[in-house]
PDB file of C-alpha atoms in Angstrom:
ATOM      1  CA  ASN F 210      14.324   6.530 -11.568  1.00  0.00           C
ATOM      2  CA  MET F 211      14.639   3.689  -9.024  1.00  0.00           C
ATOM      3  CA  ASP F 212      13.169   0.921 -11.151  1.00  0.00           C
ATOM      4  CA  ASP F 213      15.917  -1.570 -10.321  1.00  0.00           C
ATOM      5  CA  VAL F 214      17.009  -2.863  -6.933  1.00  0.00           C
ATOM      6  CA  GLY F 215      20.601  -2.105  -7.928  1.00  0.00           C
ATOM      7  CA  SER F 216      19.913   1.564  -8.718  1.00  0.00           C
ATOM      8  CA  LYS F 217      21.674   4.078  -6.512  1.00  0.00           C
ATOM      9  CA  PRO F 218      20.023   7.435  -5.773  1.00  0.00           C
ATOM     10  CA  PHE F 219      21.651  10.828  -6.135  1.00  0.00           C
ATOM     11  CA  LEU F 220      21.848  12.399  -2.658  1.00  0.00           C
ATOM     12  CA  PHE F 221      21.503  16.171  -2.382  1.00  0.00           C
ATOM     13  CA  LYS F 222      20.487  18.796   0.122  1.00  0.00           C
ATOM     14  CA  PHE F 223      16.956  20.051  -0.506  1.00  0.00           C
ATOM     15  CA  ASP F 224      17.750  23.218  -2.492  1.00  0.00           C
ATOM     16  CA  ARG F 225      20.191  21.380  -4.724  1.00  0.00           C
ATOM     17  CA  ALA F 226      17.763  18.504  -5.227  1.00  0.00           C
ATOM     18  CA  VAL F 227      15.007  20.850  -6.380  1.00  0.00           C
ATOM     19  CA  GLN F 228      17.427  22.541  -8.779  1.00  0.00           C
ATOM     20  CA  GLU F 229      18.524  19.210 -10.263  1.00  0.00           C
ATOM     21  CA  PHE F 230      14.915  18.102 -10.574  1.00  0.00           C
ATOM     22  CA  GLN F 231      13.811  21.245 -12.411  1.00  0.00           C
ATOM     23  CA  GLN F 232      16.945  22.179 -14.384  1.00  0.00           C
ATOM     24  CA  PRO F 233      19.518  19.373 -14.206  1.00  0.00           C
ATOM     25  CA  LYS F 234      23.181  20.344 -14.237  1.00  0.00           C
ATOM     26  CA  GLU F 235      24.851  17.268 -12.777  1.00  0.00           C
ATOM     27  CA  ILE F 236      22.280  14.627 -13.732  1.00  0.00           C
ATOM     28  CA  ARG F 237      22.409  14.667 -17.527  1.00  0.00           C
ATOM     29  CA  SER F 238      19.689  12.253 -18.550  1.00  0.00           C
ATOM     30  CA  GLN F 239      16.513  12.298 -20.610  1.00  0.00           C
ATOM     31  CA  LEU F 240      14.933   9.692 -18.346  1.00  0.00           C
ATOM     32  CA  PRO F 241      12.024  10.758 -16.118  1.00  0.00           C
ATOM     33  CA  LYS F 242      12.970  11.819 -12.585  1.00  0.00           C
ATOM     34  CA  TYR F 243      11.728  10.759  -9.166  1.00  0.00           C
ATOM     35  CA  MET F 244      12.524  12.734  -6.000  1.00  0.00           C
ATOM     36  CA  GLN F 245      12.116  11.523  -2.412  1.00  0.00           C
ATOM     37  CA  ILE F 246      12.346  14.259   0.204  1.00  0.00           C
ATOM     38  CA  ARG F 247      13.050  12.945   3.690  1.00  0.00           C
ATOM     39  CA  LEU F 248      10.969  15.054   6.078  1.00  0.00           C
ATOM     40  CA  SER F 249      12.423  16.335   9.316  1.00  0.00           C
ATOM     41  CA  LEU F 250      10.236  17.226  12.287  1.00  0.00           C
ATOM     42  CA  ARG F 251      10.166  20.826  11.064  1.00  0.00           C
ATOM     43  CA  GLY F 252       9.251  19.756   7.539  1.00  0.00           C
ATOM     44  CA  TRP F 253       6.375  17.595   8.761  1.00  0.00           C
ATOM     45  CA  LYS F 254       4.995  20.397  10.931  1.00  0.00           C
ATOM     46  CA  ARG F 255       4.886  22.620   7.857  1.00  0.00           C
ATOM     47  CA  LEU F 256       3.047  20.007   5.800  1.00  0.00           C
ATOM     48  CA  LYS F 257       0.666  18.402   8.269  1.00  0.00           C
ATOM     49  CA  LYS F 258      -1.665  21.406   8.364  1.00  0.00           C
ATOM     50  CA  ASP F 259      -2.848  20.204   4.953  1.00  0.00           C
ATOM     51  CA  PHE F 260      -3.672  16.822   6.464  1.00  0.00           C
ATOM     52  CA  ALA F 261      -6.614  17.880   8.615  1.00  0.00           C
ATOM     53  CA  PRO F 262      -8.915  16.376   9.561  1.00  0.00           C
ATOM     54  CA  LYS F 263      -7.014  13.111   9.810  1.00  0.00           C
ATOM     55  CA  PRO F 264      -8.765  10.001   8.460  1.00  0.00           C
ATOM     56  CA  LEU F 265     -10.179   7.139  10.522  1.00  0.00           C
ATOM     57  CA  PRO F 266      -9.345   8.595  13.960  1.00  0.00           C
ATOM     58  CA  GLU F 267      -9.727   5.267  15.806  1.00  0.00           C
ATOM     59  CA  VAL F 268      -7.158   3.639  13.550  1.00  0.00           C
ATOM     60  CA  PHE F 269      -4.983   6.489  12.303  1.00  0.00           C
ATOM     61  CA  TRP F 270      -2.982   6.798  15.531  1.00  0.00           C
ATOM     62  CA  ASP F 271       0.171   8.445  14.267  1.00  0.00           C
ATOM     63  CA  ASP F 272       3.212   9.835  16.055  1.00  0.00           C
ATOM     64  CA  ASP F 273       1.444  13.092  16.911  1.00  0.00           C
ATOM     65  CA  GLU F 274      -0.416  11.035  19.520  1.00  0.00           C
ATOM     66  CA  TRP F 275       2.541   9.337  21.217  1.00  0.00           C
ATOM     67  CA  ILE F 276       6.030  10.539  20.328  1.00  0.00           C
ATOM     68  CA  SER F 277       6.082  13.631  22.557  1.00  0.00           C
ATOM     69  CA  LYS F 278       4.997  11.444  25.497  1.00  0.00           C
ATOM     70  CA  CYS F 279       7.843   8.940  25.283  1.00  0.00           C
ATOM     71  CA  MET F 280      10.605  11.248  24.054  1.00  0.00           C
ATOM     72  CA  GLN F 281      10.939  13.703  26.913  1.00  0.00           C
ATOM     73  CA  LYS F 282      13.875  14.940  28.958  1.00  0.00           C
ATOM     74  CA  ASP F 283      13.241  16.685  32.296  1.00  0.00           C
ATOM     75  CA  SER F 284       9.523  16.907  31.415  1.00  0.00           C
ATOM     76  CA  GLN F 285      10.360  18.732  28.181  1.00  0.00           C
ATOM     77  CA  VAL F 286       9.741  17.305  24.719  1.00  0.00           C
ATOM     78  CA  ASP F 287      13.097  16.336  23.223  1.00  0.00           C
ATOM     79  CA  LYS F 288      12.695  17.790  19.733  1.00  0.00           C
ATOM     80  CA  PRO F 289      16.218  16.914  18.527  1.00  0.00           C
ATOM     81  CA  ALA F 290      15.556  13.279  19.468  1.00  0.00           C
ATOM     82  CA  ILE F 291      12.212  13.269  17.655  1.00  0.00           C
ATOM     83  CA  ASN F 292      13.839  14.800  14.597  1.00  0.00           C
ATOM     84  CA  ASN F 293      16.535  12.111  14.734  1.00  0.00           C
ATOM     85  CA  PHE F 294      13.843   9.414  14.911  1.00  0.00           C
ATOM     86  CA  PHE F 295      12.120  10.910  11.846  1.00  0.00           C
ATOM     87  CA  VAL F 296      15.165  11.161   9.585  1.00  0.00           C
ATOM     88  CA  THR F 297      16.943   8.004  10.768  1.00  0.00           C
ATOM     89  CA  ASN F 298      13.937   5.760  10.194  1.00  0.00           C
ATOM     90  CA  GLN F 299      12.720   7.474   7.010  1.00  0.00           C
ATOM     91  CA  TRP F 300       9.512   8.077   8.907  1.00  0.00           C
ATOM     92  CA  LYS F 301       7.901  10.537   6.498  1.00  0.00           C
ATOM     93  CA  PHE F 302       8.573  11.492   2.876  1.00  0.00           C
ATOM     94  CA  LEU F 303       7.334  13.964   0.294  1.00  0.00           C
ATOM     95  CA  LEU F 304       7.449  12.201  -3.094  1.00  0.00           C
ATOM     96  CA  ILE F 305       7.519  13.936  -6.481  1.00  0.00           C
ATOM     97  CA  GLY F 306       7.789  11.957  -9.695  1.00  0.00           C
ATOM     98  CA  GLU F 307       7.320  12.161 -13.441  1.00  0.00           C
ATOM     99  CA  LYS F 308       5.303   9.727 -15.543  1.00  0.00           C
ATOM    100  CA  GLY F 309       6.928   6.325 -15.821  1.00  0.00           C
ATOM    101  CA  THR F 310       9.059   6.563 -12.674  1.00  0.00           C
ATOM    102  CA  THR F 311       8.860   3.850 -10.092  1.00  0.00           C
ATOM    103  CA  MET F 312      10.416   2.415  -6.953  1.00  0.00           C
ATOM    104  CA  PHE F 313      11.529  -1.194  -7.299  1.00  0.00           C
ATOM    105  CA  PHE F 314       9.409  -3.977  -5.794  1.00  0.00           C
ATOM    106  CA  HIS F 315      10.274  -4.353  -2.106  1.00  0.00           C
ATOM    107  CA  LYS F 316       9.078  -4.530   1.470  1.00  0.00           C
ATOM    108  CA  ASP F 317      10.236  -2.132   4.162  1.00  0.00           C
ATOM    109  CA  GLY F 318      12.946  -3.092   6.610  1.00  0.00           C
ATOM    110  CA  THR F 319      10.956  -2.258   9.739  1.00  0.00           C
ATOM    111  CA  ALA F 320       7.598  -3.598  10.878  1.00  0.00           C
ATOM    112  CA  ALA F 321       5.662  -0.347  10.695  1.00  0.00           C
ATOM    113  CA  SER F 322       2.516  -0.126   8.620  1.00  0.00           C
ATOM    114  CA  SER F 323       2.384   2.708   6.088  1.00  0.00           C
ATOM    115  CA  TRP F 324       0.031   5.266   4.609  1.00  0.00           C
ATOM    116  CA  GLN F 325       0.362   7.446   1.526  1.00  0.00           C
ATOM    117  CA  VAL F 326      -1.775  10.400   0.468  1.00  0.00           C
ATOM    118  CA  GLN F 327      -1.943  11.226  -3.233  1.00  0.00           C
ATOM    119  CA  LEU F 328      -1.964  15.007  -3.773  1.00  0.00           C
ATOM    120  CA  VAL F 329      -1.439  15.461  -7.526  1.00  0.00           C
ATOM    121  CA  GLY F 330      -1.526  12.980 -10.406  1.00  0.00           C
ATOM    122  CA  LYS F 331      -2.289   9.270 -10.313  1.00  0.00           C
ATOM    123  CA  LYS F 332      -0.152   6.418  -9.052  1.00  0.00           C
ATOM    124  CA  ARG F 333      -0.457   2.680  -9.656  1.00  0.00           C
ATOM    125  CA  TRP F 334       0.290   0.285  -6.792  1.00  0.00           C
ATOM    126  CA  THR F 335       1.011  -3.428  -6.553  1.00  0.00           C
ATOM    127  CA  LEU F 336       0.531  -4.774  -3.011  1.00  0.00           C
ATOM    128  CA  CYS F 337       1.384  -8.263  -1.766  1.00  0.00           C
ATOM    129  CA  PRO F 338       0.986  -9.569   1.804  1.00  0.00           C
ATOM    130  CA  ASN F 339       4.051 -10.718   3.699  1.00  0.00           C
ATOM    131  CA  THR F 340       2.632 -14.252   3.564  1.00  0.00           C
ATOM    132  CA  GLU F 341       3.422 -14.300  -0.176  1.00  0.00           C
ATOM    133  CA  SER F 342       7.140 -13.572   0.286  1.00  0.00           C
ATOM    134  CA  ARG F 343       8.197 -17.051  -0.847  1.00  0.00           C
ATOM    135  CA  TYR F 344       6.840 -16.254  -4.311  1.00  0.00           C
ATOM    136  CA  LEU F 345       8.335 -12.760  -4.620  1.00  0.00           C
ATOM    137  CA  ASP F 346      11.631 -11.216  -5.665  1.00  0.00           C
ATOM    138  CA  PRO F 347      12.825  -7.568  -5.633  1.00  0.00           C
ATOM    139  CA  HIS F 348      14.022  -7.899  -9.245  1.00  0.00           C
ATOM    140  CA  LEU F 349      10.455  -8.596 -10.368  1.00  0.00           C
ATOM    141  CA  ASP F 350       8.610  -6.012 -12.465  1.00  0.00           C
ATOM    142  CA  THR F 351       5.019  -6.517 -11.340  1.00  0.00           C
ATOM    143  CA  TYR F 352       3.699  -4.355 -14.198  1.00  0.00           C
ATOM    144  CA  ASN F 353       5.360  -6.489 -16.837  1.00  0.00           C
ATOM    145  CA  PRO F 354       6.242  -9.768 -15.091  1.00  0.00           C
ATOM    146  CA  ASP F 355       8.664 -12.157 -16.756  1.00  0.00           C
ATOM    147  CA  TYR F 356       7.092 -15.475 -15.774  1.00  0.00           C
ATOM    148  CA  SER F 357       9.884 -17.438 -17.418  1.00  0.00           C
ATOM    149  CA  ARG F 358      12.293 -15.885 -14.923  1.00  0.00           C
ATOM    150  CA  PHE F 359       9.876 -15.622 -11.970  1.00  0.00           C
ATOM    151  CA  PRO F 360       7.322 -18.442 -12.438  1.00  0.00           C
ATOM    152  CA  GLN F 361       6.458 -18.483  -8.725  1.00  0.00           C
ATOM    153  CA  PHE F 362       4.914 -15.022  -9.000  1.00  0.00           C
ATOM    154  CA  ALA F 363       1.883 -16.609 -10.682  1.00  0.00           C
ATOM    155  CA  LYS F 364       1.055 -18.236  -7.324  1.00  0.00           C
ATOM    156  CA  ALA F 365       1.184 -15.013  -5.296  1.00  0.00           C
ATOM    157  CA  GLN F 366      -2.036 -13.510  -3.980  1.00  0.00           C
ATOM    158  CA  CYS F 367      -1.449  -9.829  -4.750  1.00  0.00           C
ATOM    159  CA  GLY F 368      -3.531  -6.879  -5.854  1.00  0.00           C
ATOM    160  CA  GLN F 369      -3.225  -3.684  -7.876  1.00  0.00           C
ATOM    161  CA  VAL F 370      -4.980  -0.358  -7.425  1.00  0.00           C
ATOM    162  CA  THR F 371      -4.759   3.141  -8.890  1.00  0.00           C
ATOM    163  CA  VAL F 372      -4.712   5.963  -6.338  1.00  0.00           C
ATOM    164  CA  SER F 373      -6.062   9.362  -7.405  1.00  0.00           C
ATOM    165  CA  PRO F 374      -5.675  12.831  -5.878  1.00  0.00           C
ATOM    166  CA  GLY F 375      -7.385  13.114  -2.502  1.00  0.00           C
ATOM    167  CA  GLU F 376      -7.169   9.382  -1.779  1.00  0.00           C
ATOM    168  CA  LEU F 377      -5.155   7.636   0.924  1.00  0.00           C
ATOM    169  CA  LEU F 378      -3.658   4.155   0.641  1.00  0.00           C
ATOM    170  CA  TYR F 379      -2.749   2.021   3.669  1.00  0.00           C
ATOM    171  CA  TYR F 380      -0.805  -1.236   3.865  1.00  0.00           C
ATOM    172  CA  PRO F 381       0.322  -3.328   6.869  1.00  0.00           C
ATOM    173  CA  ALA F 382       3.871  -3.908   8.051  1.00  0.00           C
ATOM    174  CA  TYR F 383       6.226  -5.918   5.832  1.00  0.00           C
ATOM    175  CA  TRP F 384       3.829  -5.895   2.867  1.00  0.00           C
ATOM    176  CA  TRP F 385       5.545  -5.844  -0.519  1.00  0.00           C
ATOM    177  CA  HIS F 386       4.773  -2.813  -2.678  1.00  0.00           C
ATOM    178  CA  HIS F 387       5.625  -1.502  -6.123  1.00  0.00           C
ATOM    179  CA  THR F 388       4.596   1.928  -7.402  1.00  0.00           C
ATOM    180  CA  LEU F 389       4.351   3.497 -10.849  1.00  0.00           C
ATOM    181  CA  GLN F 390       3.679   7.179 -11.535  1.00  0.00           C
ATOM    182  CA  LEU F 391       0.987   7.442 -14.208  1.00  0.00           C
ATOM    183  CA  GLU F 392       1.097  11.206 -14.716  1.00  0.00           C
ATOM    184  CA  THR F 393       3.477  14.175 -14.575  1.00  0.00           C
ATOM    185  CA  PRO F 394       3.696  15.419 -11.940  1.00  0.00           C
ATOM    186  CA  SER F 395       2.775  12.841  -9.345  1.00  0.00           C
ATOM    187  CA  ILE F 396       3.005  14.264  -5.815  1.00  0.00           C
ATOM    188  CA  SER F 397       2.284  12.452  -2.570  1.00  0.00           C
ATOM    189  CA  TYR F 398       3.435  12.241   0.974  1.00  0.00           C
ATOM    190  CA  THR F 399       3.828   9.147   3.056  1.00  0.00           C
ATOM    191  CA  GLY F 400       4.350   8.123   6.640  1.00  0.00           C
ATOM    192  CA  ALA F 401       4.409   5.174   9.005  1.00  0.00           C
ATOM    193  CA  LEU F 402       2.197   3.896  11.824  1.00  0.00           C
ATOM    194  CA  VAL F 403       3.013   1.668  14.776  1.00  0.00           C
ATOM    195  CA  GLY F 404       0.797   0.311  17.537  1.00  0.00           C
ATOM    196  CA  VAL F 405      -2.275   0.008  15.296  1.00  0.00           C
ATOM    197  CA  GLU F 406      -2.125  -3.564  13.978  1.00  0.00           C
ATOM    198  CA  ALA F 407      -3.644  -6.686  15.514  1.00  0.00           C
ATOM    199  CA  ASP F 408      -1.541  -9.795  16.157  1.00  0.00           C
ATOM    200  CA  ARG F 409      -0.400 -11.557  12.990  1.00  0.00           C
ATOM    201  CA  SER F 410       0.502 -15.158  12.333  1.00  0.00           C
ATOM    202  CA  ASP F 411       3.100 -14.356   9.638  1.00  0.00           C
ATOM    203  CA  LEU F 412       5.617 -12.703  11.964  1.00  0.00           C
ATOM    204  CA  GLY F 413       6.985 -15.806  13.621  1.00  0.00           C
ATOM    205  CA  ALA F 414       7.006 -16.441  17.358  1.00  0.00           C
ATOM    206  CA  ASP F 415       6.198 -12.832  18.246  1.00  0.00           C
ATOM    207  CA  ARG F 416       2.849 -12.080  16.648  1.00  0.00           C
ATOM    208  CA  LYS F 417       2.762  -8.385  17.598  1.00  0.00           C
ATOM    209  CA  PRO F 418       3.914  -6.019  14.818  1.00  0.00           C
ATOM    210  CA  HIS F 419       4.854  -3.243  17.238  1.00  0.00           C
ATOM    211  CA  THR F 420       7.237  -5.471  19.213  1.00  0.00           C
ATOM    212  CA  ARG F 421       8.784  -6.626  15.923  1.00  0.00           C
ATOM    213  CA  PHE F 422       9.156  -2.971  14.952  1.00  0.00           C
ATOM    214  CA  TYR F 423      10.902  -2.303  18.268  1.00  0.00           C
ATOM    215  CA  ALA F 424      13.257  -5.227  17.617  1.00  0.00           C
ATOM    216  CA  ASP F 425      14.003  -3.878  14.127  1.00  0.00           C
ATOM    217  CA  LEU F 426      14.980  -0.502  15.577  1.00  0.00           C
ATOM    218  CA  GLN F 427      17.084  -2.027  18.335  1.00  0.00           C
ATOM    219  CA  GLU F 428      18.935  -4.030  15.688  1.00  0.00           C
ATOM    220  CA  LYS F 429      19.855  -0.724  14.040  1.00  0.00           C
ATOM    221  CA  CYS F 430      20.843   0.703  17.424  1.00  0.00           C
ATOM    222  CA  ALA F 431      23.113  -2.268  18.157  1.00  0.00           C
ATOM    223  CA  LYS F 432      25.216  -1.426  15.106  1.00  0.00           C
ATOM    224  CA  CYS F 433      26.025   1.982  16.571  1.00  0.00           C
ATOM    225  CA  TRP F 434      25.927   1.638  20.348  1.00  0.00           C
ATOM    226  CA  ARG F 435      27.323  -0.977  22.724  1.00  0.00           C
ATOM    227  CA  LYS F 436      26.620  -1.293  26.407  1.00  0.00           C
ATOM    228  CA  GLY F 437      29.500   0.104  28.440  1.00  0.00           C
ATOM    229  CA  VAL F 438      31.136   1.743  25.406  1.00  0.00           C
ATOM    230  CA  LYS F 439      30.734   5.512  25.239  1.00  0.00           C
ATOM    231  CA  GLU F 440      31.846   6.034  21.647  1.00  0.00           C
ATOM    232  CA  ARG F 441      29.502   5.419  18.713  1.00  0.00           C
ATOM    233  CA  GLN F 442      30.485   2.320  16.735  1.00  0.00           C
ATOM    234  CA  CYS F 443      29.033   3.333  13.351  1.00  0.00           C
ATOM    235  CA  GLU F 444      29.903   6.046  10.860  1.00  0.00           C
ATOM    236  CA  ASP F 445      27.693   9.082  10.356  1.00  0.00           C
ATOM    237  CA  ILE F 446      27.312   8.885   6.585  1.00  0.00           C
ATOM    238  CA  SER F 447      25.144  12.020   6.548  1.00  0.00           C
ATOM    239  CA  LEU F 448      28.353  14.027   7.030  1.00  0.00           C
ATOM    240  CA  LYS F 449      29.703  12.593   3.793  1.00  0.00           C
ATOM    241  CA  TRP F 450      26.521  12.225   1.748  1.00  0.00           C
ATOM    242  CA  ALA F 451      23.983  15.036   1.820  1.00  0.00           C
ATOM    243  CA  GLY F 452      20.503  13.639   2.344  1.00  0.00           C
ATOM    244  CA  ALA F 453      21.672  10.336   3.859  1.00  0.00           C
ATOM    245  CA  ALA F 454      20.267   9.199   7.194  1.00  0.00           C
ATOM    246  CA  PRO F 455      22.296   9.951  10.335  1.00  0.00           C
ATOM    247  CA  PRO F 456      22.837   7.275  13.008  1.00  0.00           C
ATOM    248  CA  PRO F 457      20.286   6.955  15.822  1.00  0.00           C
ATOM    249  CA  LEU F 458      20.964   8.936  18.966  1.00  0.00           C
ATOM    250  CA  ARG F 459      21.930   6.913  22.004  1.00  0.00           C
ATOM    251  CA  VAL F 460      19.210   8.490  24.129  1.00  0.00           C
ATOM    252  CA  VAL F 461      16.623   7.358  21.583  1.00  0.00           C
ATOM    253  CA  CYS F 462      17.923   3.783  21.640  1.00  0.00           C
ATOM    254  CA  ASP F 463      18.516   3.392  25.361  1.00  0.00           C
ATOM    255  CA  GLU F 464      15.858   5.561  27.001  1.00  0.00           C
ATOM    256  CA  TYR F 465      13.076   6.598  24.657  1.00  0.00           C
ATOM    257  CA  LEU F 466      12.297   3.524  22.551  1.00  0.00           C
ATOM    258  CA  PRO F 467      11.447   1.313  25.586  1.00  0.00           C
ATOM    259  CA  LYS F 468       9.003   4.001  26.753  1.00  0.00           C
ATOM    260  CA  CYS F 469       7.503   4.247  23.258  1.00  0.00           C
ATOM    261  CA  LEU F 470       7.108   0.458  23.116  1.00  0.00           C
ATOM    262  CA  GLN F 471       4.958   0.608  26.223  1.00  0.00           C
ATOM    263  CA  LEU F 472       2.656   3.175  24.583  1.00  0.00           C
ATOM    264  CA  TRP F 473       2.443   1.130  21.354  1.00  0.00           C
ATOM    265  CA  SER F 474       1.548  -1.985  23.342  1.00  0.00           C
ATOM    266  CA  GLU F 475      -1.136  -0.195  25.365  1.00  0.00           C
ATOM    267  CA  HIS F 476      -2.744   1.291  22.251  1.00  0.00           C
ATOM    268  CA  ALA F 477      -2.709  -1.955  20.256  1.00  0.00           C
ATOM    269  CA  LYS F 478      -4.327  -3.751  23.182  1.00  0.00           C
ATOM    270  CA  ALA F 479      -6.976  -1.032  23.567  1.00  0.00           C
ATOM    271  CA  LEU F 480      -7.696  -1.058  19.820  1.00  0.00           C
ATOM    272  CA  HIS F 481      -7.870  -4.813  19.290  1.00  0.00           C
ATOM    273  CA  GLY F 482      -8.299  -6.281  22.770  1.00  0.00           C
ATOM    274  CA  GLY F 483      -7.145  -9.775  23.584  1.00  0.00           C
ATOM    275  CA  ALA F 484      -9.008 -11.441  20.713  1.00  0.00           C
ATOM    276  CA  GLN F 485      -7.099 -12.684  17.691  1.00  0.00           C
ATOM    277  CA  LYS F 486      -8.135 -10.633  14.700  1.00  0.00           C
ATOM    278  CA  SER F 487      -7.022 -10.486  11.122  1.00  0.00           C
ATOM    279  CA  GLU F 488      -4.478  -7.814  10.288  1.00  0.00           C
ATOM    280  CA  LEU F 489      -5.718  -4.271   9.946  1.00  0.00           C
TER     281      LEU F 489
END
């Protein structure tokens, strides 16, 4: 369970994770379990056949529409780079949980909007716009709020919804979210979208979510790669911890992301035009 911001996950390779989830050997606990499976490019290709037809085609512009166009080498799709983008940025997950499990209240670290499809069981969601951040705290339990500790939460404009099998939930970039599995099992998969949102006033000087997303990724890149320095400057923790994210590839940071940004910008402009609209 990841009900507290201080909780640390157990990291396993897939086969071991499934074994621990079904018949625990190392994790000796009677508490309900929650498993997040980070999907590689291969894993997503195996799952996405169940996601047809895609919803809202004018809005649901996912990476199938752009990533192979901006991540190419010698006119060939660079599959290792795409896979690195998927696993480094936690781009898609398969989520399996038991009743009562949750992920602590938080907002994502990159400005991509998100979708989640509920496959089995029901899941409760709390959603709060980024504009409400001054009233929010990751230690807050939105399903049983302690107003003596977090009195500002009473001022926040948030909402709650229960998602049932066959339904899809969408929320914009940087929105706070808090989930609670209502049944055993609860199974869903989730992904991210970029280049679909209109300009927003809550992002500071740069109102475009996709350019903020690009800046978020380049901030990650800067921790690993420096101009004029060949060697990577960050550790590859995936070699030490099974299931952890590897560092971004240099070719993704230096060559591919600028090309992807151009595609995101063109699509956002085509979708929303020059007019200022409320967020998607």
